[in-house]
């Protein structure tokens, strides 16, 4: 809640800060220990025209919310594009009720790697700009940030997709067609839901197709982050 109120979030670790700088993400400041600042971050901050703040390791550990202090972190601005248009082609990944921030970050990383063009998190999903999600995304949150829609309720997201004529493909553990046999459209929205509760009814009722990852062993299903990675690459393989 505080991130939304202040319009700022913490990007912990050198990989996250480097990815943010490479993506030209707006940063308020970079925070580093005096030792790490002298080892290179001072010059990097100066070249990027970002204010550098020196802090003791215990302050970095507190801000980074991890057992060991990150070498550096950045205070970054939240994206402010409430009326961002959906891309006219490619795959949009929709995370519907994904409550684990680690899964949210991992899915953004997989979507980024597979070449998805946009991402949307519904209001009942974990915040993609939380510390755990950012760490799990390994910098991909800066390449593929979820669209900052004014209304992220499932029915509102469905309305946006339908108005843009984006086919909605839902993923399920059972039922539907194998993702390896499905004829994926190049332009679509892939909706992943909660591992227990599944897809919201609004998405299920508006779907043009349902796909699954077939199980060949004795496992009942895959973790949503693992299943999402398989589905994203099944789309990539079938469309290009």
Short mmCIF file of N, CA, C and O in Angstrom, two decimals, residues 84-87 91-98 104 108 111 117-123 125-126 128 144-149 151-154 156-158 160-161 166 189-192 203:
data_model
loop_
_atom_site.label_atom_id
_atom_site.label_comp_id
_atom_site.label_asym_id
_atom_site.label_seq_id
_atom_site.Cartn_x
_atom_site.Cartn_y
_atom_site.Cartn_z
N UNK A 84 -2.72 2.98 -20.54
CA UNK A 84 -1.83 2.36 -21.52
C UNK A 84 -2.62 1.44 -22.44
O UNK A 84 -3.44 0.63 -21.98
N UNK A 85 -2.40 1.57 -23.72
CA UNK A 85 -3.10 0.74 -24.71
C UNK A 85 -2.46 -0.65 -24.76
O UNK A 85 -1.25 -0.80 -24.60
N UNK A 86 -3.28 -1.65 -24.98
CA UNK A 86 -2.75 -2.99 -25.17
C UNK A 86 -2.05 -3.08 -26.51
O UNK A 86 -2.52 -2.50 -27.49
N UNK A 87 -0.93 -3.79 -26.59
CA UNK A 87 -0.24 -3.94 -27.87
C UNK A 87 -1.15 -4.59 -28.92
O UNK A 87 -2.03 -5.39 -28.58
N UNK A 91 1.86 -11.69 -27.49
CA UNK A 91 1.18 -12.31 -26.36
C UNK A 91 1.20 -11.40 -25.14
O UNK A 91 2.24 -10.83 -24.78
N UNK A 92 0.04 -11.26 -24.51
CA UNK A 92 -0.08 -10.57 -23.23
C UNK A 92 -0.27 -11.63 -22.15
O UNK A 92 -1.17 -12.47 -22.24
N UNK A 93 0.58 -11.61 -21.13
CA UNK A 93 0.45 -12.55 -20.02
C UNK A 93 -0.41 -11.91 -18.94
O UNK A 93 -0.10 -10.81 -18.46
N UNK A 94 -1.48 -12.59 -18.55
CA UNK A 94 -2.39 -12.10 -17.51
C UNK A 94 -2.26 -13.00 -16.29
O UNK A 94 -2.48 -14.21 -16.37
N UNK A 95 -1.90 -12.41 -15.16
CA UNK A 95 -1.76 -13.15 -13.91
C UNK A 95 -2.98 -12.85 -13.05
O UNK A 95 -3.14 -11.74 -12.55
N UNK A 96 -3.83 -13.84 -12.91
CA UNK A 96 -5.13 -13.69 -12.26
C UNK A 96 -5.13 -14.39 -10.91
O UNK A 96 -5.27 -15.60 -10.83
N UNK A 97 -4.92 -13.62 -9.85
CA UNK A 97 -4.95 -14.19 -8.51
C UNK A 97 -3.71 -14.97 -8.14
O UNK A 97 -3.78 -15.86 -7.29
N UNK A 98 -2.58 -14.66 -8.75
CA UNK A 98 -1.30 -15.30 -8.37
C UNK A 98 -0.81 -14.61 -7.10
O UNK A 98 -0.31 -13.49 -7.13
N UNK A 104 4.99 -14.53 -9.21
CA UNK A 104 4.75 -13.38 -10.08
C UNK A 104 6.05 -12.95 -10.76
O UNK A 104 6.12 -12.76 -11.97
N UNK A 108 7.06 -13.25 -14.83
CA UNK A 108 7.49 -12.10 -15.63
C UNK A 108 8.84 -12.39 -16.30
O UNK A 108 9.06 -12.01 -17.45
N UNK A 111 8.09 -14.75 -19.18
CA UNK A 111 7.41 -14.03 -20.26
C UNK A 111 8.38 -13.14 -21.02
O UNK A 111 8.32 -13.03 -22.25
N UNK A 117 4.78 -9.48 -25.11
CA UNK A 117 4.85 -8.04 -25.35
C UNK A 117 4.27 -7.22 -24.22
O UNK A 117 4.53 -6.02 -24.12
N UNK A 118 3.46 -7.85 -23.35
CA UNK A 118 2.91 -7.11 -22.22
C UNK A 118 2.49 -8.07 -21.13
O UNK A 118 2.38 -9.28 -21.34
N UNK A 119 2.26 -7.51 -19.94
CA UNK A 119 1.82 -8.30 -18.80
C UNK A 119 0.78 -7.50 -18.02
O UNK A 119 0.83 -6.27 -17.98
N UNK A 120 -0.14 -8.22 -17.42
CA UNK A 120 -1.19 -7.61 -16.60
C UNK A 120 -1.32 -8.44 -15.33
O UNK A 120 -1.38 -9.68 -15.40
N UNK A 121 -1.37 -7.79 -14.19
CA UNK A 121 -1.68 -8.48 -12.94
C UNK A 121 -3.03 -7.97 -12.45
O UNK A 121 -3.26 -6.76 -12.38
N UNK A 122 -3.94 -8.88 -12.13
CA UNK A 122 -5.23 -8.46 -11.62
C UNK A 122 -5.08 -7.98 -10.17
O UNK A 122 -4.06 -8.21 -9.52
N UNK A 123 -6.13 -7.33 -9.67
CA UNK A 123 -6.07 -6.72 -8.36
C UNK A 123 -5.87 -7.73 -7.23
O UNK A 123 -5.42 -7.38 -6.13
N UNK A 125 -3.79 -10.28 -7.37
CA UNK A 125 -2.47 -10.89 -7.50
C UNK A 125 -1.46 -10.13 -6.64
O UNK A 125 -1.69 -8.97 -6.26
N UNK A 126 -0.34 -10.79 -6.34
CA UNK A 126 0.72 -10.14 -5.58
C UNK A 126 1.32 -8.99 -6.38
O UNK A 126 1.31 -9.00 -7.61
N UNK A 128 3.80 -6.89 -8.28
CA UNK A 128 5.01 -7.18 -9.04
C UNK A 128 6.18 -6.31 -8.63
O UNK A 128 7.32 -6.60 -9.00
N UNK A 144 9.50 -5.82 -18.77
CA UNK A 144 8.10 -6.17 -19.03
C UNK A 144 7.26 -5.82 -17.80
O UNK A 144 6.67 -6.70 -17.17
N UNK A 145 7.18 -4.55 -17.43
CA UNK A 145 6.38 -4.18 -16.26
C UNK A 145 4.90 -4.38 -16.52
O UNK A 145 4.42 -4.09 -17.62
N UNK A 146 4.15 -4.90 -15.55
CA UNK A 146 2.70 -5.02 -15.74
C UNK A 146 2.08 -3.66 -16.06
O UNK A 146 2.46 -2.64 -15.49
N UNK A 147 1.13 -3.66 -16.98
CA UNK A 147 0.45 -2.42 -17.35
C UNK A 147 -0.26 -1.85 -16.13
O UNK A 147 -0.97 -2.56 -15.40
N UNK A 148 -0.08 -0.55 -15.91
CA UNK A 148 -0.70 0.11 -14.76
C UNK A 148 -2.11 0.53 -15.12
O UNK A 148 -2.41 1.71 -15.30
N UNK A 149 -3.00 -0.44 -15.23
CA UNK A 149 -4.38 -0.15 -15.60
C UNK A 149 -5.10 0.54 -14.44
O UNK A 149 -4.87 0.24 -13.27
N UNK A 151 -8.18 0.17 -13.60
CA UNK A 151 -9.04 -0.83 -12.94
C UNK A 151 -8.51 -2.21 -13.31
O UNK A 151 -8.52 -2.60 -14.47
N UNK A 152 -8.04 -2.95 -12.28
CA UNK A 152 -7.44 -4.26 -12.53
C UNK A 152 -8.34 -5.40 -12.05
O UNK A 152 -7.88 -6.52 -11.89
N UNK A 153 -9.62 -5.11 -11.80
CA UNK A 153 -10.56 -6.18 -11.48
C UNK A 153 -10.71 -7.10 -12.68
O UNK A 153 -10.61 -6.65 -13.83
N UNK A 154 -10.93 -8.40 -12.45
CA UNK A 154 -11.02 -9.33 -13.58
C UNK A 154 -12.02 -8.91 -14.65
O UNK A 154 -11.73 -9.00 -15.85
N UNK A 156 -12.98 -5.91 -15.44
CA UNK A 156 -12.46 -4.74 -16.16
C UNK A 156 -11.35 -5.15 -17.13
O UNK A 156 -11.27 -4.62 -18.24
N UNK A 157 -10.50 -6.09 -16.72
CA UNK A 157 -9.43 -6.56 -17.60
C UNK A 157 -10.02 -7.29 -18.79
O UNK A 157 -9.59 -7.11 -19.94
N UNK A 158 -11.03 -8.12 -18.54
CA UNK A 158 -11.71 -8.82 -19.64
C UNK A 158 -12.30 -7.81 -20.62
O UNK A 158 -12.17 -7.96 -21.85
N UNK A 160 -11.27 -4.78 -21.25
CA UNK A 160 -10.18 -4.17 -22.02
C UNK A 160 -9.71 -5.10 -23.12
O UNK A 160 -9.47 -4.67 -24.26
N UNK A 161 -9.56 -6.37 -22.80
CA UNK A 161 -9.10 -7.34 -23.79
C UNK A 161 -10.11 -7.51 -24.92
O UNK A 161 -9.76 -7.55 -26.10
N UNK A 166 -8.64 -8.99 -28.37
CA UNK A 166 -7.55 -9.92 -28.03
C UNK A 166 -8.16 -11.25 -27.60
O UNK A 166 -8.89 -11.30 -26.60
N UNK A 189 -4.11 -13.32 -25.31
CA UNK A 189 -3.82 -13.12 -23.89
C UNK A 189 -3.84 -14.48 -23.22
O UNK A 189 -4.84 -15.20 -23.30
N UNK A 190 -2.73 -14.86 -22.60
CA UNK A 190 -2.64 -16.11 -21.85
C UNK A 190 -2.92 -15.82 -20.39
O UNK A 190 -2.19 -15.05 -19.76
N UNK A 191 -3.97 -16.43 -19.84
CA UNK A 191 -4.38 -16.16 -18.46
C UNK A 191 -4.00 -17.34 -17.58
O UNK A 191 -4.40 -18.48 -17.81
N UNK A 192 -3.22 -17.04 -16.55
CA UNK A 192 -2.84 -18.04 -15.55
C UNK A 192 -3.53 -17.68 -14.24
O UNK A 192 -3.53 -16.52 -13.82
N UNK A 203 -12.86 -14.50 -16.64
CA UNK A 203 -11.96 -14.95 -17.71
C UNK A 203 -12.45 -16.27 -18.32
O UNK A 203 -12.42 -16.44 -19.54
#
